[in-house]
Short mmCIF file of C-alpha atoms in Angstrom, two decimals:
data_model
loop_
_atom_site.label_atom_id
_atom_site.label_comp_id
_atom_site.label_asym_id
_atom_site.label_seq_id
_atom_site.Cartn_x
_atom_site.Cartn_y
_atom_site.Cartn_z
CA PHE A 1 9.63 -22.82 85.30
CA LYS A 2 10.90 -20.93 88.36
CA GLU A 3 7.71 -18.90 88.61
CA TYR A 4 5.39 -21.93 88.69
CA ARG A 5 7.67 -23.93 90.95
CA GLU A 6 7.33 -21.20 93.57
CA LYS A 7 3.53 -21.19 93.17
CA LEU A 8 3.09 -24.94 93.84
CA PRO A 9 2.08 -24.51 97.52
CA SER A 10 -0.66 -22.03 96.62
CA PHE A 11 -1.96 -24.30 93.83
CA SER A 12 -2.02 -27.28 96.18
CA ALA A 13 -3.85 -25.33 98.90
CA ARG A 14 -6.46 -24.20 96.39
CA PHE A 15 -7.24 -27.45 94.58
CA SER A 16 -6.19 -30.15 97.09
CA PRO A 17 -6.17 -28.59 100.55
CA GLU A 18 -6.27 -32.01 102.26
CA LYS A 19 -2.98 -33.08 100.67
CA ASN A 20 0.53 -31.83 101.25
CA PRO A 21 2.08 -30.23 98.15
CA ILE A 22 4.62 -32.26 96.23
CA TYR A 23 7.54 -29.99 95.42
CA TRP A 24 9.62 -30.23 92.27
CA THR A 25 12.87 -31.65 93.54
CA PHE A 26 14.48 -32.55 90.24
CA ARG A 27 17.42 -30.53 88.99
CA SER A 28 16.90 -27.75 86.45
CA LYS A 29 19.75 -29.24 84.48
CA ASP A 30 17.67 -32.32 83.80
CA ILE A 31 15.21 -30.18 81.83
CA PHE A 32 17.27 -27.29 80.50
CA GLU A 33 20.63 -28.87 79.77
CA ARG A 34 20.21 -28.72 76.00
CA PHE A 35 18.65 -25.29 76.16
CA ASP A 36 21.56 -23.94 78.26
CA LYS A 37 24.09 -25.37 75.81
CA PHE A 38 22.16 -23.81 72.96
CA MET A 39 22.31 -20.41 74.70
CA GLU A 40 26.04 -20.82 75.29
CA ARG A 41 26.47 -21.63 71.61
CA LEU A 42 24.53 -18.49 70.66
CA TYR A 43 26.89 -16.35 72.74
CA VAL A 44 29.92 -17.95 71.08
CA VAL A 45 28.52 -17.34 67.60
CA ARG A 46 27.64 -13.77 68.55
CA ASP A 47 31.26 -13.17 69.64
CA ILE A 48 32.43 -14.43 66.26
CA PHE A 49 30.11 -12.02 64.46
CA ASP A 50 31.24 -9.17 66.75
CA THR A 51 34.85 -9.94 65.87
CA ALA A 52 33.97 -9.92 62.17
CA ASN A 53 32.15 -6.59 62.46
CA GLU A 54 35.20 -5.00 64.09
CA PHE A 55 37.68 -6.33 61.54
CA PHE A 56 35.49 -5.29 58.60
CA LYS A 57 35.82 -1.68 59.82
CA LEU A 58 39.47 -1.83 58.78
CA GLU A 59 38.44 -1.47 55.14
CA LYS A 60 37.71 2.25 55.64
CA ILE A 61 40.56 3.18 57.98
CA GLU A 62 43.18 5.54 56.55
CA LEU A 63 45.96 6.86 58.77
CA GLY A 64 47.77 10.16 58.29
CA GLY A 65 51.19 11.37 59.35
CA LEU A 66 54.65 10.66 58.00
CA LYS A 67 54.19 6.90 58.39
CA GLY A 68 50.50 6.95 57.47
CA ARG A 69 50.84 5.31 54.07
CA ASN A 70 52.87 2.36 55.35
CA LEU A 71 50.65 1.90 58.40
CA SER A 72 47.49 2.04 56.28
CA ARG A 73 48.96 -0.56 53.92
CA GLY A 74 49.59 -2.85 56.88
CA ILE A 75 45.99 -2.42 58.06
CA GLN A 76 44.67 -3.30 54.61
CA GLU A 77 46.81 -6.46 54.57
CA ILE A 78 45.28 -7.50 57.91
CA TYR A 79 41.80 -6.78 56.54
CA ASN A 80 42.39 -8.94 53.46
CA GLU A 81 43.76 -11.81 55.55
CA PHE A 82 40.77 -11.66 57.87
CA LYS A 83 38.38 -11.81 54.91
CA ASN A 84 39.98 -15.12 53.93
CA ILE A 85 39.67 -16.45 57.48
CA TYR A 86 36.03 -15.42 57.69
CA ALA A 87 35.29 -16.89 54.27
CA LYS A 88 36.43 -20.30 55.58
CA TRP A 89 34.17 -19.91 58.59
CA SER A 90 31.15 -18.91 56.50
CA GLN A 91 31.56 -22.02 54.32
CA ILE A 92 31.09 -24.47 57.19
CA GLN A 93 28.72 -27.25 56.11
CA PHE A 94 27.28 -28.31 59.50
CA ASP A 95 24.75 -26.51 61.72
CA THR A 96 26.76 -24.25 64.02
CA LEU A 97 23.82 -23.85 66.43
CA ASP A 98 23.41 -27.57 67.06
CA PRO A 99 24.62 -28.14 70.67
CA THR A 100 24.67 -31.94 70.38
CA PRO A 101 27.81 -33.17 72.19
CA THR A 102 28.52 -35.72 69.47
CA VAL A 103 29.10 -32.89 67.01
CA ASN A 104 32.69 -31.91 67.74
CA TYR A 105 33.37 -29.99 64.55
CA PHE A 106 32.24 -26.65 65.97
CA ASP A 107 34.81 -26.43 68.78
CA LYS A 108 37.61 -27.27 66.34
CA GLU A 109 36.52 -24.61 63.83
CA ARG A 110 35.90 -22.01 66.53
CA LYS A 111 39.32 -22.57 68.10
CA GLU A 112 41.04 -22.23 64.74
CA PHE A 113 39.10 -19.04 63.93
CA GLN A 114 39.89 -17.56 67.34
CA GLU A 115 43.62 -18.29 67.16
CA GLU A 116 43.94 -16.80 63.66
CA SER A 117 41.90 -13.70 64.51
CA GLU A 118 43.90 -13.11 67.72
CA THR A 119 47.13 -13.29 65.70
CA LEU A 120 45.79 -10.59 63.36
CA GLU A 121 44.63 -8.57 66.36
CA ARG A 122 48.16 -8.55 67.80
CA ARG A 123 49.54 -7.36 64.47
CA LEU A 124 46.87 -4.66 64.34
CA SER A 125 47.66 -3.50 67.88
CA ALA A 126 51.34 -3.09 66.93
CA ILE A 127 50.32 -0.88 63.98
CA LEU A 128 47.97 1.21 66.12
CA VAL A 129 50.67 1.75 68.74
CA GLN A 130 52.86 3.24 66.00
CA ALA A 131 49.91 5.38 64.86
CA PHE A 132 49.46 6.73 68.39
CA ASP A 133 53.18 7.53 68.54
CA GLU A 134 52.72 9.67 65.40
CA CYS A 135 50.09 11.86 67.13
CA TYR A 136 51.84 14.96 68.42
CA THR A 137 48.77 17.12 69.06
CA MET A 138 45.55 16.59 70.93
CA GLU A 139 43.49 17.10 67.77
CA SER A 140 45.31 14.39 65.83
CA LEU A 141 44.99 11.99 68.77
CA ILE A 142 41.23 12.58 69.03
CA LYS A 143 40.87 11.99 65.28
CA LEU A 144 42.72 8.68 65.53
CA ILE A 145 40.52 7.50 68.41
CA GLU A 146 37.42 8.54 66.48
CA VAL A 147 38.57 6.70 63.33
CA CYS A 148 39.37 3.48 65.21
CA GLY A 149 36.24 3.63 67.37
CA SER A 150 35.29 0.43 69.20
CA LEU A 151 38.29 -1.41 67.71
CA LEU A 152 40.34 0.07 70.53
CA GLN A 153 38.17 -1.74 73.07
CA ARG A 154 39.20 -5.17 71.80
CA PRO A 155 41.05 -6.75 74.78
CA ILE A 156 44.35 -7.42 73.01
CA ILE A 157 44.44 -3.99 71.38
CA PHE A 158 43.36 -2.17 74.53
CA ASN A 159 46.16 -3.75 76.59
CA GLU A 160 48.69 -2.38 74.10
CA ILE A 161 47.34 1.17 73.72
CA LYS A 162 45.99 1.87 77.21
CA ASP A 163 49.21 3.68 78.16
CA LYS A 164 48.81 5.87 75.08
CA LEU A 165 45.26 6.74 76.11
CA ASP A 166 46.48 7.74 79.56
CA ASN A 167 48.69 10.34 77.84
CA ILE A 168 45.69 12.20 76.37
CA LEU A 169 45.41 14.61 79.30
CA GLU A 170 49.17 15.15 79.41
CA LEU A 171 49.24 15.94 75.68
CA TYR A 172 46.26 18.27 76.01
CA ASN A 173 47.85 20.10 78.94
CA ASP A 174 50.99 20.54 76.84
CA ASP A 175 48.86 22.12 74.10
CA LEU A 176 47.24 24.47 76.62
CA ASP A 177 50.62 25.49 78.04
CA LEU A 178 52.01 26.07 74.55
CA VAL A 179 49.05 28.26 73.56
CA LYS A 180 49.45 30.25 76.79
CA LYS A 181 53.14 30.76 76.03
CA VAL A 182 52.39 31.97 72.48
CA TYR A 183 49.68 34.25 73.88
CA ASP A 184 52.03 35.79 76.47
CA GLU A 185 54.76 36.39 73.89
CA GLY A 186 52.27 38.00 71.50
CA VAL A 187 50.78 40.27 74.18
CA ASP A 188 54.26 41.36 75.33
CA SER A 189 55.19 42.16 71.73
CA MET A 190 52.02 44.26 71.24
CA ASN A 191 52.53 46.10 74.54
CA ILE A 192 56.09 47.06 73.60
CA GLY A 193 55.92 47.78 69.87
CA GLY A 194 52.23 47.93 69.00
CA ILE A 195 50.00 45.52 67.12
CA GLU A 196 52.16 45.86 63.98
CA THR A 197 54.96 43.89 65.73
CA LEU A 198 52.81 40.81 66.24
CA LYS A 199 54.04 37.92 64.13
CA VAL A 200 51.13 36.99 61.87
CA ASP A 201 50.66 35.75 58.31
CA LYS A 202 52.20 38.23 55.86
CA SER A 203 49.05 38.40 53.74
CA PHE A 204 47.00 39.86 56.60
CA PRO A 205 46.84 43.51 57.69
CA PRO A 206 47.73 44.08 61.37
CA TYR A 207 44.32 43.94 63.01
CA THR A 208 42.88 41.14 60.88
CA GLY A 209 46.11 39.23 61.38
CA ALA A 210 45.88 39.64 65.15
CA LEU A 211 42.25 38.49 65.25
CA THR A 212 43.05 35.50 63.03
CA TRP A 213 46.00 34.67 65.29
CA ILE A 214 43.61 34.57 68.27
CA LYS A 215 41.10 32.49 66.33
CA LYS A 216 43.76 29.90 65.47
CA MET A 217 44.84 29.54 69.10
CA LYS A 218 41.26 29.17 70.27
CA HIS A 219 40.55 26.58 67.57
CA ARG A 220 43.59 24.56 68.62
CA ILE A 221 42.43 24.15 72.22
CA SER A 222 38.66 24.00 71.74
CA LYS A 223 38.29 21.85 68.60
CA PRO A 224 39.43 18.56 70.25
CA THR A 225 36.85 18.92 73.03
CA GLU A 226 34.05 19.46 70.50
CA ASP A 227 34.68 15.92 69.21
CA LEU A 228 34.58 14.27 72.65
CA PRO A 229 30.91 13.14 72.47
CA ASN A 230 31.74 11.18 69.31
CA ILE A 231 34.69 9.19 70.65
CA GLU A 232 35.25 6.26 72.95
CA PHE A 233 37.10 6.77 76.26
CA LYS A 234 35.65 10.27 76.79
CA GLU A 235 35.29 9.28 80.45
CA ILE A 236 38.99 10.20 80.78
CA PHE A 237 37.87 13.83 80.83
CA GLU A 238 35.35 13.11 83.59
CA THR A 239 38.04 12.28 86.14
CA GLU A 240 39.29 14.86 88.62
CA GLU A 241 42.37 15.56 86.50
CA GLY A 242 40.22 15.69 83.37
CA LYS A 243 37.84 18.23 84.92
CA TYR A 244 40.80 20.38 85.94
CA THR A 245 42.08 20.29 82.36
CA MET A 246 38.68 21.26 80.96
CA ASP A 247 38.46 24.19 83.39
CA LYS A 248 41.93 25.22 82.28
CA MET A 249 40.81 25.16 78.64
CA LYS A 250 37.70 27.27 79.36
CA GLU A 251 39.79 29.81 81.26
CA MET A 252 42.20 30.11 78.32
CA CYS A 253 39.27 30.56 75.89
CA ASP A 254 37.91 33.37 78.08
CA ILE A 255 41.30 35.11 78.06
CA LEU A 256 41.43 34.88 74.26
CA ASP A 257 37.86 36.23 73.98
CA VAL A 258 38.80 39.27 76.07
CA LEU A 259 41.85 39.99 73.90
CA ASP A 260 39.77 39.49 70.75
CA LYS A 261 37.22 42.05 71.93
CA ASP A 262 39.90 44.55 73.00
CA ILE A 263 41.71 44.41 69.64
CA PHE A 264 38.47 44.75 67.71
CA ASN A 265 37.44 47.77 69.80
CA GLN A 266 40.85 49.37 69.21
CA TRP A 267 40.46 48.91 65.48
CA LYS A 268 36.88 50.22 65.54
CA ALA A 269 37.98 53.36 67.37
CA LYS A 270 41.06 53.96 65.21
CA VAL A 271 40.01 53.13 61.66
CA PRO A 272 37.51 55.99 61.00
CA ASP A 273 40.15 58.68 61.65
CA GLU A 274 42.74 56.86 59.54
CA ILE A 275 40.35 56.59 56.62
CA ASN A 276 39.20 60.22 56.88
CA VAL A 277 42.75 61.60 57.05
CA ASN A 278 44.10 59.52 54.19
CA MET A 279 41.07 59.98 51.96
CA ARG A 280 41.69 63.76 51.97
CA LYS A 281 45.01 63.23 50.24
CA PHE A 282 45.27 63.49 46.47
CA LEU A 283 44.88 60.15 44.76
CA LEU A 284 47.91 60.84 42.53
CA LYS A 285 51.19 62.62 43.14
CA SER A 286 53.79 63.87 40.72
CA LEU A 287 57.36 62.61 40.89
CA ASP A 288 60.48 64.64 40.06
CA ASP A 289 60.82 62.95 36.67
CA GLY A 290 57.30 63.97 35.68
CA LEU A 291 55.70 60.59 36.18
CA LEU A 292 52.55 60.05 38.25
CA GLU A 293 52.29 57.67 41.20
CA LEU A 294 49.34 56.44 43.26
CA ASN A 295 49.23 58.29 46.56
CA PHE A 296 47.57 55.46 48.50
CA ASP A 297 48.82 55.42 52.08
CA ALA A 298 49.80 52.00 53.51
CA ALA A 299 47.62 52.64 56.57
CA LEU A 300 44.62 53.22 54.30
CA VAL A 301 45.31 49.99 52.41
CA ALA A 302 45.46 48.08 55.70
CA ALA A 303 42.25 49.72 56.94
CA LEU A 304 40.39 48.83 53.74
CA LYS A 305 41.60 45.24 53.95
CA ASP A 306 40.40 45.03 57.55
CA CYS A 307 37.03 46.45 56.52
CA LEU A 308 36.68 43.86 53.77
CA LEU A 309 37.55 40.94 56.04
CA TYR A 310 35.66 41.94 59.17
CA THR A 311 32.49 44.02 58.86
CA SER A 312 30.30 42.97 61.80
CA PRO A 313 30.65 44.92 65.10
CA SER A 314 30.40 41.77 67.23
CA PRO A 315 33.58 39.68 67.71
CA ARG A 316 31.45 36.55 67.99
CA ASP A 317 29.32 37.26 64.91
CA ARG A 318 31.96 38.59 62.52
CA GLN A 319 31.83 36.94 59.12
CA LYS A 320 34.09 37.15 56.13
CA SER A 321 32.70 39.44 53.48
#
């Protein structure tokens, strides 16, 4: 309509050059009023379907943490109530796309559906706020955001949890500072008393324990950022403060990589001599009471355990045997 209205002068000049063109002066509303109302109705119906799609996601949401079971039960109750609300909507007998003004049933049904769904949305936002309060690490917070997905962008929910989202960088910086503190304490302990003084899992020999200790710290600070492409609100890390935090994380990973390589090189240089010296000893030794005892040195046991767990010369490519 707009395209041909603008071309009227050229048509008139071509076919009736002796006459002045007669422009279309009537209002677009006179022609498209019903069409415009139909389009408005389509948008309203689409919003209803969008709301339904978001609420139906609640069926698969399970929350962890100390309060996870109770919070998940509350979410399931909201999901069941919404199913009943949507069932009423889907059983409407009139044509929901008919924009005829004399049909007033639609506005009444839509208003009722909207009020009931907004009530459920407020209840859901209260539950999600509690779930965010239960997230004490960056990794758990990222998992919660990933599980909830686009639900968090619902206006009512977003207004309630936006302050929690703003705390992502603060929580991540706390994790980075904590890892740096643990790293400094571990390095000081190794510098004073050797690698054997490092506090690691009891089941690990010293060097494997130290390398696993480094791996755990690196996993704690790098794993959350690996999930960023899959979550909403990742633009938080694209701000100036977010970029500073990411640079801080990369710097800490580089420090851990250097320590990892140094410890592995120490073990690689030390273990051959330990094995050679201890393997020259007799396998059995005689006790004063005439009994025999295995003469397996503790250093040799630790070296063999390290060899079983880490066999590749590259810190990056080591694999468990």
